C-alpha cells in the first residue's frame, strides 16, 4: 500500500514490514493509516504496546525493529517518553491499526541525530507501527 510521497509498505497488521522508498522524504510530519483497527482509541497519556520497524529514509535495513526482536515495546504516549513524532502520531488511532509515519528530524533526533543507531543529524525517520494494546 502507498500514499502520496510515502514509501510502499505491506499493509498486513502483524506481518513483518517491507518498505520500499521512492523519491525524497515529505516535508513535515506525515502519518498514514494503512490498516484501521477496531480496538480502543489511543489517547495522550495512555501506555501503548506496539510492534515497530524504524528506518532512516531511503535505507534498506532498520536501525531498530521490535519485529526483529520478537518483543513488542510499551511506553507512555504523548508525555515525552519517546520522540515527538511518536507522541504526535499515535494518539487518535485505534488498537489493531498499522500506521506509517514519516518523521522529520525536528520531530525525531534533531541536528545531532543518534550516531550510535546510525541516525545522522537531519535524517528523516520512517516507522511502520502496529498498535497492539493501550491502557
mmCIF file of N, CA and C in Angstrom:
data_model
loop_
_atom_site.group_PDB
_atom_site.id
_atom_site.type_symbol
_atom_site.label_atom_id
_atom_site.label_comp_id
_atom_site.label_asym_id
_atom_site.label_seq_id
_atom_site.Cartn_x
_atom_site.Cartn_y
_atom_site.Cartn_z
ATOM 1 N N UNK A 1 0.857 -1.186 0.000
ATOM 2 C CA UNK A 1 0.000 0.000 0.000
ATOM 3 C C UNK A 1 0.894 1.238 0.000
ATOM 4 N N UNK A 2 0.406 2.307 -0.614
ATOM 5 C CA UNK A 2 1.207 3.523 -0.661
ATOM 6 C C UNK A 2 0.302 4.746 -0.572
ATOM 7 N N UNK A 3 0.866 5.807 -0.098
ATOM 8 C CA UNK A 3 0.172 7.090 -0.084
ATOM 9 C C UNK A 3 1.118 8.088 -0.738
ATOM 10 N N UNK A 4 0.580 9.147 -1.268
ATOM 11 C CA UNK A 4 1.363 10.144 -1.989
ATOM 12 C C UNK A 4 2.609 10.574 -1.209
ATOM 13 N N UNK A 5 3.778 10.391 -1.823
ATOM 14 C CA UNK A 5 5.020 10.851 -1.230
ATOM 15 C C UNK A 5 5.575 9.967 -0.125
ATOM 16 N N UNK A 6 4.895 8.848 0.146
ATOM 17 C CA UNK A 6 5.332 7.957 1.224
ATOM 18 C C UNK A 6 5.859 6.648 0.637
ATOM 19 N N UNK A 7 6.657 5.917 1.416
ATOM 20 C CA UNK A 7 7.162 4.626 0.924
ATOM 21 C C UNK A 7 6.029 3.613 0.749
ATOM 22 N N UNK A 8 6.308 2.577 -0.052
ATOM 23 C CA UNK A 8 5.383 1.450 -0.187
ATOM 24 C C UNK A 8 5.611 0.512 0.986
ATOM 25 N N UNK A 9 4.516 0.068 1.606
ATOM 26 C CA UNK A 9 4.595 -0.822 2.768
ATOM 27 C C UNK A 9 3.497 -1.866 2.657
ATOM 28 N N UNK A 10 3.817 -3.103 3.069
ATOM 29 C CA UNK A 10 2.754 -4.104 3.124
ATOM 30 C C UNK A 10 1.790 -3.716 4.243
ATOM 31 N N UNK A 11 0.514 -3.843 3.964
ATOM 32 C CA UNK A 11 -0.498 -3.303 4.874
ATOM 33 C C UNK A 11 -1.142 -4.378 5.744
ATOM 34 N N UNK A 12 -0.427 -5.451 6.028
ATOM 35 C CA UNK A 12 -0.996 -6.522 6.845
ATOM 36 C C UNK A 12 -0.556 -6.356 8.295
ATOM 37 N N UNK A 13 -1.525 -6.067 9.177
ATOM 38 C CA UNK A 13 -1.221 -5.926 10.601
ATOM 39 C C UNK A 13 -0.552 -7.198 11.091
ATOM 40 N N UNK A 14 0.572 -7.039 11.803
ATOM 41 C CA UNK A 14 1.279 -8.180 12.365
ATOM 42 C C UNK A 14 2.321 -8.795 11.457
ATOM 43 N N UNK A 15 2.245 -8.522 10.148
ATOM 44 C CA UNK A 15 3.223 -9.075 9.207
ATOM 45 C C UNK A 15 4.525 -8.277 9.294
ATOM 46 N N UNK A 16 5.656 -8.943 9.040
ATOM 47 C CA UNK A 16 6.936 -8.244 9.046
ATOM 48 C C UNK A 16 6.908 -7.151 7.984
ATOM 49 N N UNK A 17 7.232 -5.905 8.351
ATOM 50 C CA UNK A 17 7.137 -4.798 7.387
ATOM 51 C C UNK A 17 8.182 -4.875 6.269
ATOM 52 N N UNK A 18 7.728 -4.649 5.055
ATOM 53 C CA UNK A 18 8.623 -4.420 3.932
ATOM 54 C C UNK A 18 8.397 -2.980 3.494
ATOM 55 N N UNK A 19 9.489 -2.253 3.300
ATOM 56 C CA UNK A 19 9.415 -0.828 2.998
ATOM 57 C C UNK A 19 10.224 -0.541 1.741
ATOM 58 N N UNK A 20 9.588 0.096 0.758
ATOM 59 C CA UNK A 20 10.256 0.482 -0.486
ATOM 60 C C UNK A 20 10.154 1.988 -0.648
ATOM 61 N N UNK A 21 11.321 2.634 -0.761
ATOM 62 C CA UNK A 21 11.360 4.089 -0.882
ATOM 63 C C UNK A 21 11.424 4.518 -2.334
ATOM 64 N N UNK A 22 10.768 5.660 -2.613
ATOM 65 C CA UNK A 22 10.865 6.336 -3.908
ATOM 66 C C UNK A 22 10.927 7.821 -3.631
ATOM 67 N N UNK A 23 11.874 8.490 -4.245
ATOM 68 C CA UNK A 23 11.918 9.947 -4.144
ATOM 69 C C UNK A 23 12.381 10.471 -2.796
ATOM 70 N N UNK A 24 12.099 11.751 -2.599
ATOM 71 C CA UNK A 24 12.543 12.465 -1.409
ATOM 72 C C UNK A 24 11.533 12.330 -0.278
ATOM 73 N N UNK A 25 12.017 12.493 0.929
ATOM 74 C CA UNK A 25 11.142 12.455 2.101
ATOM 75 C C UNK A 25 10.176 13.638 2.057
ATOM 76 N N UNK A 26 8.944 13.436 2.503
ATOM 77 C CA UNK A 26 7.989 14.547 2.540
ATOM 78 C C UNK A 26 8.394 15.576 3.593
ATOM 79 N N UNK A 27 7.952 16.795 3.404
ATOM 80 C CA UNK A 27 8.219 17.837 4.406
ATOM 81 C C UNK A 27 7.240 17.642 5.558
ATOM 82 N N UNK A 28 7.703 17.861 6.748
ATOM 83 C CA UNK A 28 6.815 17.795 7.906
ATOM 84 C C UNK A 28 6.506 16.379 8.345
ATOM 85 N N UNK A 29 5.767 16.302 9.425
ATOM 86 C CA UNK A 29 5.339 15.026 9.987
ATOM 87 C C UNK A 29 4.173 14.495 9.162
ATOM 88 N N UNK A 30 4.267 13.254 8.710
ATOM 89 C CA UNK A 30 3.205 12.684 7.882
ATOM 90 C C UNK A 30 2.828 11.312 8.426
ATOM 91 N N UNK A 31 1.525 11.098 8.613
ATOM 92 C CA UNK A 31 1.012 9.850 9.162
ATOM 93 C C UNK A 31 -0.024 9.278 8.205
ATOM 94 N N UNK A 32 0.118 8.003 7.859
ATOM 95 C CA UNK A 32 -0.839 7.316 7.002
ATOM 96 C C UNK A 32 -1.310 6.069 7.742
ATOM 97 N N UNK A 33 -2.615 5.929 7.890
ATOM 98 C CA UNK A 33 -3.163 4.719 8.495
ATOM 99 C C UNK A 33 -3.331 3.678 7.396
ATOM 100 N N UNK A 34 -2.526 2.613 7.459
ATOM 101 C CA UNK A 34 -2.563 1.564 6.441
ATOM 102 C C UNK A 34 -3.686 0.566 6.728
ATOM 103 N N UNK A 35 -3.896 0.280 8.005
ATOM 104 C CA UNK A 35 -4.970 -0.600 8.456
ATOM 105 C C UNK A 35 -5.662 0.111 9.605
ATOM 106 N N UNK A 36 -6.981 0.235 9.539
ATOM 107 C CA UNK A 36 -7.716 0.840 10.644
ATOM 108 C C UNK A 36 -8.171 -0.254 11.595
ATOM 109 N N UNK A 37 -7.667 -0.189 12.828
ATOM 110 C CA UNK A 37 -8.056 -1.164 13.834
ATOM 111 C C UNK A 37 -9.434 -0.858 14.381
ATOM 112 N N UNK A 38 -10.019 -1.847 15.060
ATOM 113 C CA UNK A 38 -11.349 -1.640 15.637
ATOM 114 C C UNK A 38 -11.304 -1.732 17.162
ATOM 115 N N UNK A 39 -10.097 -1.632 17.738
ATOM 116 C CA UNK A 39 -9.941 -1.669 19.186
ATOM 117 C C UNK A 39 -10.074 -0.284 19.796
ATOM 118 N N UNK A 40 -9.757 -0.184 21.099
ATOM 119 C CA UNK A 40 -9.851 1.105 21.794
ATOM 120 C C UNK A 40 -8.966 2.175 21.172
ATOM 121 N N UNK A 41 -9.388 3.410 21.304
ATOM 122 C CA UNK A 41 -8.648 4.562 20.794
ATOM 123 C C UNK A 41 -7.458 4.867 21.707
ATOM 124 N N UNK A 42 -6.295 5.129 21.107
ATOM 125 C CA UNK A 42 -5.118 5.550 21.868
ATOM 126 C C UNK A 42 -5.274 7.026 22.215
ATOM 127 N N UNK A 43 -5.106 7.343 23.496
ATOM 128 C CA UNK A 43 -5.208 8.730 23.960
ATOM 129 C C UNK A 43 -3.896 9.152 24.594
ATOM 130 N N UNK A 44 -3.631 10.453 24.528
ATOM 131 C CA UNK A 44 -2.464 11.038 25.167
ATOM 132 C C UNK A 44 -2.440 10.618 26.644
ATOM 133 N N UNK A 45 -1.291 10.149 27.113
ATOM 134 C CA UNK A 45 -1.156 9.712 28.489
ATOM 135 C C UNK A 45 -1.342 8.211 28.677
ATOM 136 N N UNK A 46 -1.888 7.519 27.647
ATOM 137 C CA UNK A 46 -2.042 6.065 27.722
ATOM 138 C C UNK A 46 -0.677 5.388 27.683
ATOM 139 N N UNK A 47 -0.622 4.152 28.156
ATOM 140 C CA UNK A 47 0.536 3.290 27.925
ATOM 141 C C UNK A 47 0.174 2.389 26.757
ATOM 142 N N UNK A 48 0.936 2.489 25.680
ATOM 143 C CA UNK A 48 0.669 1.698 24.485
ATOM 144 C C UNK A 48 1.698 0.582 24.368
ATOM 145 N N UNK A 49 1.261 -0.504 23.754
ATOM 146 C CA UNK A 49 2.166 -1.594 23.389
ATOM 147 C C UNK A 49 2.104 -1.694 21.868
ATOM 148 N N UNK A 50 3.279 -1.667 21.257
ATOM 149 C CA UNK A 50 3.371 -1.638 19.798
ATOM 150 C C UNK A 50 4.478 -2.570 19.307
ATOM 151 N N UNK A 51 4.366 -2.971 18.063
ATOM 152 C CA UNK A 51 5.491 -3.503 17.310
ATOM 153 C C UNK A 51 5.841 -2.420 16.316
ATOM 154 N N UNK A 52 7.133 -2.197 16.101
ATOM 155 C CA UNK A 52 7.540 -1.130 15.188
ATOM 156 C C UNK A 52 8.783 -1.529 14.419
ATOM 157 N N UNK A 53 8.972 -0.864 13.292
ATOM 158 C CA UNK A 53 10.091 -1.098 12.389
ATOM 159 C C UNK A 53 10.562 0.290 11.966
ATOM 160 N N UNK A 54 11.771 0.699 12.351
ATOM 161 C CA UNK A 54 12.251 2.052 12.083
ATOM 162 C C UNK A 54 13.424 2.082 11.127
ATOM 163 N N UNK A 55 13.321 2.940 10.111
ATOM 164 C CA UNK A 55 14.385 3.106 9.129
ATOM 165 C C UNK A 55 14.682 4.583 8.922
ATOM 166 N N UNK A 56 15.915 4.873 8.553
ATOM 167 C CA UNK A 56 16.241 6.202 8.046
ATOM 168 C C UNK A 56 15.720 6.228 6.609
ATOM 169 N N UNK A 57 15.106 7.357 6.198
ATOM 170 C CA UNK A 57 14.535 7.477 4.846
ATOM 171 C C UNK A 57 15.558 7.008 3.813
ATOM 172 N N UNK A 58 15.155 6.069 2.956
ATOM 173 C CA UNK A 58 15.995 5.582 1.867
ATOM 174 C C UNK A 58 16.850 4.368 2.228
ATOM 175 N N UNK A 59 16.879 3.982 3.487
ATOM 176 C CA UNK A 59 17.710 2.868 3.932
ATOM 177 C C UNK A 59 17.049 1.524 3.647
ATOM 178 N N UNK A 60 17.869 0.497 3.473
ATOM 179 C CA UNK A 60 17.360 -0.856 3.244
ATOM 180 C C UNK A 60 17.163 -1.625 4.542
ATOM 181 N N UNK A 61 17.908 -1.242 5.578
ATOM 182 C CA UNK A 61 17.832 -2.020 6.812
ATOM 183 C C UNK A 61 17.437 -1.125 7.982
ATOM 184 N N UNK A 62 16.669 -1.670 8.919
ATOM 185 C CA UNK A 62 16.188 -0.871 10.047
ATOM 186 C C UNK A 62 17.303 -0.534 11.030
ATOM 187 N N UNK A 63 17.183 0.622 11.684
ATOM 188 C CA UNK A 63 18.086 0.949 12.784
ATOM 189 C C UNK A 63 17.553 0.355 14.074
ATOM 190 N N UNK A 64 16.255 0.059 14.098
ATOM 191 C CA UNK A 64 15.637 -0.556 15.276
ATOM 192 C C UNK A 64 14.324 -1.205 14.836
ATOM 193 N N UNK A 65 14.059 -2.403 15.352
ATOM 194 C CA UNK A 65 12.834 -3.094 14.984
ATOM 195 C C UNK A 65 12.432 -4.069 16.078
ATOM 196 N N UNK A 66 11.280 -3.827 16.698
ATOM 197 C CA UNK A 66 10.771 -4.790 17.674
ATOM 198 C C UNK A 66 10.331 -6.071 16.958
ATOM 199 N N UNK A 67 10.019 -5.974 15.653
ATOM 200 C CA UNK A 67 9.692 -7.175 14.882
ATOM 201 C C UNK A 67 10.897 -8.112 14.856
ATOM 202 N N UNK A 68 12.103 -7.541 14.673
ATOM 203 C CA UNK A 68 13.326 -8.356 14.643
ATOM 204 C C UNK A 68 13.600 -9.002 15.998
ATOM 205 N N UNK A 69 13.258 -8.316 17.063
ATOM 206 C CA UNK A 69 13.493 -8.838 18.417
ATOM 207 C C UNK A 69 12.365 -9.769 18.881
ATOM 208 N N UNK A 70 11.260 -9.800 18.128
ATOM 209 C CA UNK A 70 10.073 -10.572 18.521
ATOM 210 C C UNK A 70 9.616 -10.184 19.927
ATOM 211 N N UNK A 71 9.730 -8.875 20.205
ATOM 212 C CA UNK A 71 9.389 -8.375 21.536
ATOM 213 C C UNK A 71 8.770 -6.991 21.396
ATOM 214 N N UNK A 72 7.433 -6.877 21.533
ATOM 215 C CA UNK A 72 6.801 -5.556 21.447
ATOM 216 C C UNK A 72 7.331 -4.609 22.526
ATOM 217 N N UNK A 73 7.154 -3.323 22.305
ATOM 218 C CA UNK A 73 7.598 -2.288 23.240
ATOM 219 C C UNK A 73 6.376 -1.604 23.843
ATOM 220 N N UNK A 74 6.496 -1.202 25.113
ATOM 221 C CA UNK A 74 5.418 -0.478 25.797
ATOM 222 C C UNK A 74 5.976 0.798 26.397
ATOM 223 N N UNK A 75 5.206 1.883 26.293
ATOM 224 C CA UNK A 75 5.623 3.171 26.846
ATOM 225 C C UNK A 75 4.425 4.095 26.898
ATOM 226 N N UNK A 76 4.553 5.129 27.725
ATOM 227 C CA UNK A 76 3.513 6.160 27.787
ATOM 228 C C UNK A 76 3.620 7.022 26.529
ATOM 229 N N UNK A 77 2.480 7.397 25.966
ATOM 230 C CA UNK A 77 2.469 8.179 24.722
ATOM 231 C C UNK A 77 1.937 9.582 24.993
ATOM 232 N N UNK A 78 2.540 10.560 24.320
ATOM 233 C CA UNK A 78 2.072 11.940 24.423
ATOM 234 C C UNK A 78 2.615 12.678 25.631
ATOM 235 N N UNK A 79 3.585 12.066 26.332
ATOM 236 C CA UNK A 79 4.099 12.681 27.562
ATOM 237 C C UNK A 79 5.619 12.841 27.553
ATOM 238 N N UNK A 80 6.243 12.710 26.365
ATOM 239 C CA UNK A 80 7.673 12.969 26.266
ATOM 240 C C UNK A 80 8.579 11.781 26.551
ATOM 241 N N UNK A 81 8.039 10.570 26.662
ATOM 242 C CA UNK A 81 8.887 9.386 26.873
ATOM 243 C C UNK A 81 9.556 8.916 25.588
ATOM 244 N N UNK A 82 8.973 9.284 24.459
ATOM 245 C CA UNK A 82 9.505 8.896 23.150
ATOM 246 C C UNK A 82 9.677 10.161 22.306
ATOM 247 N N UNK A 83 10.237 10.014 21.104
ATOM 248 C CA UNK A 83 10.430 11.199 20.261
ATOM 249 C C UNK A 83 9.092 11.870 19.947
ATOM 250 N N UNK A 84 9.163 13.160 19.696
ATOM 251 C CA UNK A 84 7.971 13.986 19.465
ATOM 252 C C UNK A 84 7.108 13.446 18.320
ATOM 253 N N UNK A 85 7.748 12.923 17.281
ATOM 254 C CA UNK A 85 6.997 12.370 16.154
ATOM 255 C C UNK A 85 6.075 11.241 16.559
ATOM 256 N N UNK A 86 6.503 10.413 17.508
ATOM 257 C CA UNK A 86 5.648 9.336 18.024
ATOM 258 C C UNK A 86 4.545 9.926 18.894
ATOM 259 N N UNK A 87 4.915 10.840 19.787
ATOM 260 C CA UNK A 87 3.926 11.444 20.687
ATOM 261 C C UNK A 87 2.790 12.098 19.912
ATOM 262 N N UNK A 88 3.098 12.648 18.733
ATOM 263 C CA UNK A 88 2.070 13.332 17.945
ATOM 264 C C UNK A 88 1.350 12.409 16.966
ATOM 265 N N UNK A 89 1.919 11.225 16.685
ATOM 266 C CA UNK A 89 1.352 10.343 15.657
ATOM 267 C C UNK A 89 0.402 9.281 16.179
ATOM 268 N N UNK A 90 0.681 8.726 17.355
ATOM 269 C CA UNK A 90 -0.095 7.575 17.815
ATOM 270 C C UNK A 90 -1.461 7.915 18.408
ATOM 271 N N UNK A 91 -1.580 8.975 19.231
ATOM 272 C CA UNK A 91 -2.917 9.280 19.767
ATOM 273 C C UNK A 91 -3.919 9.519 18.635
ATOM 274 N N UNK A 92 -5.121 8.980 18.812
ATOM 275 C CA UNK A 92 -6.151 9.146 17.788
ATOM 276 C C UNK A 92 -6.300 7.933 16.883
ATOM 277 N N UNK A 93 -5.390 6.957 17.027
ATOM 278 C CA UNK A 93 -5.512 5.717 16.244
ATOM 279 C C UNK A 93 -5.987 4.596 17.162
ATOM 280 N N UNK A 94 -6.637 3.595 16.570
ATOM 281 C CA UNK A 94 -7.209 2.501 17.351
ATOM 282 C C UNK A 94 -6.243 1.332 17.467
ATOM 283 N N UNK A 95 -6.407 0.568 18.538
ATOM 284 C CA UNK A 95 -5.707 -0.701 18.668
ATOM 285 C C UNK A 95 -6.080 -1.554 17.461
ATOM 286 N N UNK A 96 -5.084 -2.236 16.898
ATOM 287 C CA UNK A 96 -5.307 -3.032 15.695
ATOM 288 C C UNK A 96 -4.935 -2.289 14.431
ATOM 289 N N UNK A 97 -4.537 -1.014 14.562
ATOM 290 C CA UNK A 97 -4.137 -0.218 13.395
ATOM 291 C C UNK A 97 -2.669 -0.444 13.061
ATOM 292 N N UNK A 98 -2.364 -0.376 11.762
ATOM 293 C CA UNK A 98 -0.972 -0.304 11.288
ATOM 294 C C UNK A 98 -0.827 1.084 10.689
ATOM 295 N N UNK A 99 0.119 1.861 11.233
ATOM 296 C CA UNK A 99 0.340 3.197 10.698
ATOM 297 C C UNK A 99 1.761 3.318 10.164
ATOM 298 N N UNK A 100 1.894 4.179 9.184
ATOM 299 C CA UNK A 100 3.178 4.511 8.568
ATOM 300 C C UNK A 100 3.434 5.976 8.880
ATOM 301 N N UNK A 101 4.600 6.258 9.468
ATOM 302 C CA UNK A 101 4.902 7.617 9.900
ATOM 303 C C UNK A 101 6.234 8.057 9.317
ATOM 304 N N UNK A 102 6.254 9.239 8.713
ATOM 305 C CA UNK A 102 7.494 9.874 8.269
ATOM 306 C C UNK A 102 7.769 11.024 9.232
ATOM 307 N N UNK A 103 8.927 10.971 9.885
ATOM 308 C CA UNK A 103 9.246 11.918 10.949
ATOM 309 C C UNK A 103 10.481 12.729 10.581
ATOM 310 N N UNK A 104 10.312 14.039 10.290
ATOM 311 C CA UNK A 104 11.481 14.872 10.007
ATOM 312 C C UNK A 104 12.317 15.040 11.280
ATOM 313 N N UNK A 105 13.563 15.424 11.107
ATOM 314 C CA UNK A 105 14.496 15.449 12.240
ATOM 315 C C UNK A 105 14.019 16.304 13.412
ATOM 316 N N UNK A 106 13.284 17.405 13.137
ATOM 317 C CA UNK A 106 12.848 18.252 14.257
ATOM 318 C C UNK A 106 11.838 17.545 15.161
ATOM 319 N N UNK A 107 11.222 16.458 14.666
ATOM 320 C CA UNK A 107 10.315 15.648 15.483
ATOM 321 C C UNK A 107 10.968 14.320 15.877
ATOM 322 N N UNK A 108 12.243 14.175 15.499
ATOM 323 C CA UNK A 108 12.986 12.949 15.787
ATOM 324 C C UNK A 108 14.162 13.242 16.696
ATOM 325 N N UNK A 109 15.372 13.104 16.135
ATOM 326 C CA UNK A 109 16.588 13.282 16.940
ATOM 327 C C UNK A 109 17.341 14.568 16.631
ATOM 328 N N UNK A 110 16.719 15.449 15.818
ATOM 329 C CA UNK A 110 17.259 16.789 15.606
ATOM 330 C C UNK A 110 18.574 16.818 14.866
ATOM 331 N N UNK A 111 19.269 17.968 14.947
ATOM 332 C CA UNK A 111 20.508 18.150 14.194
ATOM 333 C C UNK A 111 21.651 17.268 14.699
ATOM 334 N N UNK A 112 21.546 16.764 15.939
ATOM 335 C CA UNK A 112 22.613 15.915 16.465
ATOM 336 C C UNK A 112 22.438 14.447 16.048
ATOM 337 N N UNK A 113 21.220 14.052 15.656
ATOM 338 C CA UNK A 113 20.977 12.666 15.280
ATOM 339 C C UNK A 113 21.158 11.735 16.465
ATOM 340 N N UNK A 114 21.375 10.469 16.154
ATOM 341 C CA UNK A 114 21.715 9.463 17.158
ATOM 342 C C UNK A 114 22.719 8.522 16.498
ATOM 343 N N UNK A 115 24.005 8.977 16.471
ATOM 344 C CA UNK A 115 25.029 8.245 15.713
ATOM 345 C C UNK A 115 25.144 6.763 16.082
ATOM 346 N N UNK A 116 24.969 6.423 17.372
ATOM 347 C CA UNK A 116 25.105 5.023 17.771
ATOM 348 C C UNK A 116 24.056 4.126 17.119
ATOM 349 N N UNK A 117 22.945 4.728 16.668
ATOM 350 C CA UNK A 117 21.898 3.957 15.977
ATOM 351 C C UNK A 117 22.009 4.113 14.460
ATOM 352 N N UNK A 118 22.993 4.881 13.998
ATOM 353 C CA UNK A 118 23.143 5.105 12.565
ATOM 354 C C UNK A 118 22.237 6.196 12.030
ATOM 355 N N UNK A 119 21.737 7.067 12.920
ATOM 356 C CA UNK A 119 20.849 8.155 12.519
ATOM 357 C C UNK A 119 21.657 9.437 12.487
ATOM 358 N N UNK A 120 21.765 10.036 11.309
ATOM 359 C CA UNK A 120 22.521 11.268 11.157
ATOM 360 C C UNK A 120 21.691 12.483 11.522
ATOM 361 N N UNK A 121 22.364 13.579 11.809
ATOM 362 C CA UNK A 121 21.669 14.836 12.056
ATOM 363 C C UNK A 121 20.870 15.214 10.826
ATOM 364 N N UNK A 122 19.606 15.575 11.025
ATOM 365 C CA UNK A 122 18.770 15.977 9.898
ATOM 366 C C UNK A 122 18.086 14.826 9.185
ATOM 367 N N UNK A 123 18.351 13.582 9.577
ATOM 368 C CA UNK A 123 17.717 12.438 8.906
ATOM 369 C C UNK A 123 16.213 12.394 9.159
ATOM 370 N N UNK A 124 15.470 12.032 8.114
ATOM 371 C CA UNK A 124 14.045 11.747 8.249
ATOM 372 C C UNK A 124 13.907 10.276 8.586
ATOM 373 N N UNK A 125 13.080 9.985 9.585
ATOM 374 C CA UNK A 125 12.853 8.614 10.021
ATOM 375 C C UNK A 125 11.507 8.119 9.513
ATOM 376 N N UNK A 126 11.432 6.831 9.241
ATOM 377 C CA UNK A 126 10.186 6.207 8.816
ATOM 378 C C UNK A 126 9.914 5.037 9.750
ATOM 379 N N UNK A 127 8.700 4.988 10.285
ATOM 380 C CA UNK A 127 8.301 3.887 11.147
ATOM 381 C C UNK A 127 7.033 3.247 10.615
ATOM 382 N N UNK A 128 7.004 1.920 10.648
ATOM 383 C CA UNK A 128 5.775 1.162 10.481
ATOM 384 C C UNK A 128 5.433 0.695 11.894
ATOM 385 N N UNK A 129 4.229 1.048 12.360
ATOM 386 C CA UNK A 129 3.857 0.794 13.754
ATOM 387 C C UNK A 129 2.528 0.046 13.793
ATOM 388 N N UNK A 130 2.544 -1.123 14.461
ATOM 389 C CA UNK A 130 1.318 -1.877 14.725
ATOM 390 C C UNK A 130 0.931 -1.618 16.178
ATOM 391 N N UNK A 131 -0.262 -1.092 16.399
ATOM 392 C CA UNK A 131 -0.727 -0.789 17.762
ATOM 393 C C UNK A 131 -1.419 -2.038 18.322
ATOM 394 N N UNK A 132 -0.776 -2.640 19.328
ATOM 395 C CA UNK A 132 -1.240 -3.911 19.891
ATOM 396 C C UNK A 132 -2.242 -3.704 21.020
ATOM 397 N N UNK A 133 -1.950 -2.758 21.917
ATOM 398 C CA UNK A 133 -2.871 -2.506 23.024
ATOM 399 C C UNK A 133 -2.630 -1.112 23.593
ATOM 400 N N UNK A 134 -3.602 -0.646 24.389
ATOM 401 C CA UNK A 134 -3.479 0.631 25.069
ATOM 402 C C UNK A 134 -4.195 0.505 26.404
ATOM 403 N N UNK A 135 -3.675 1.195 27.408
ATOM 404 C CA UNK A 135 -4.353 1.201 28.710
ATOM 405 C C UNK A 135 -4.052 2.504 29.431
#
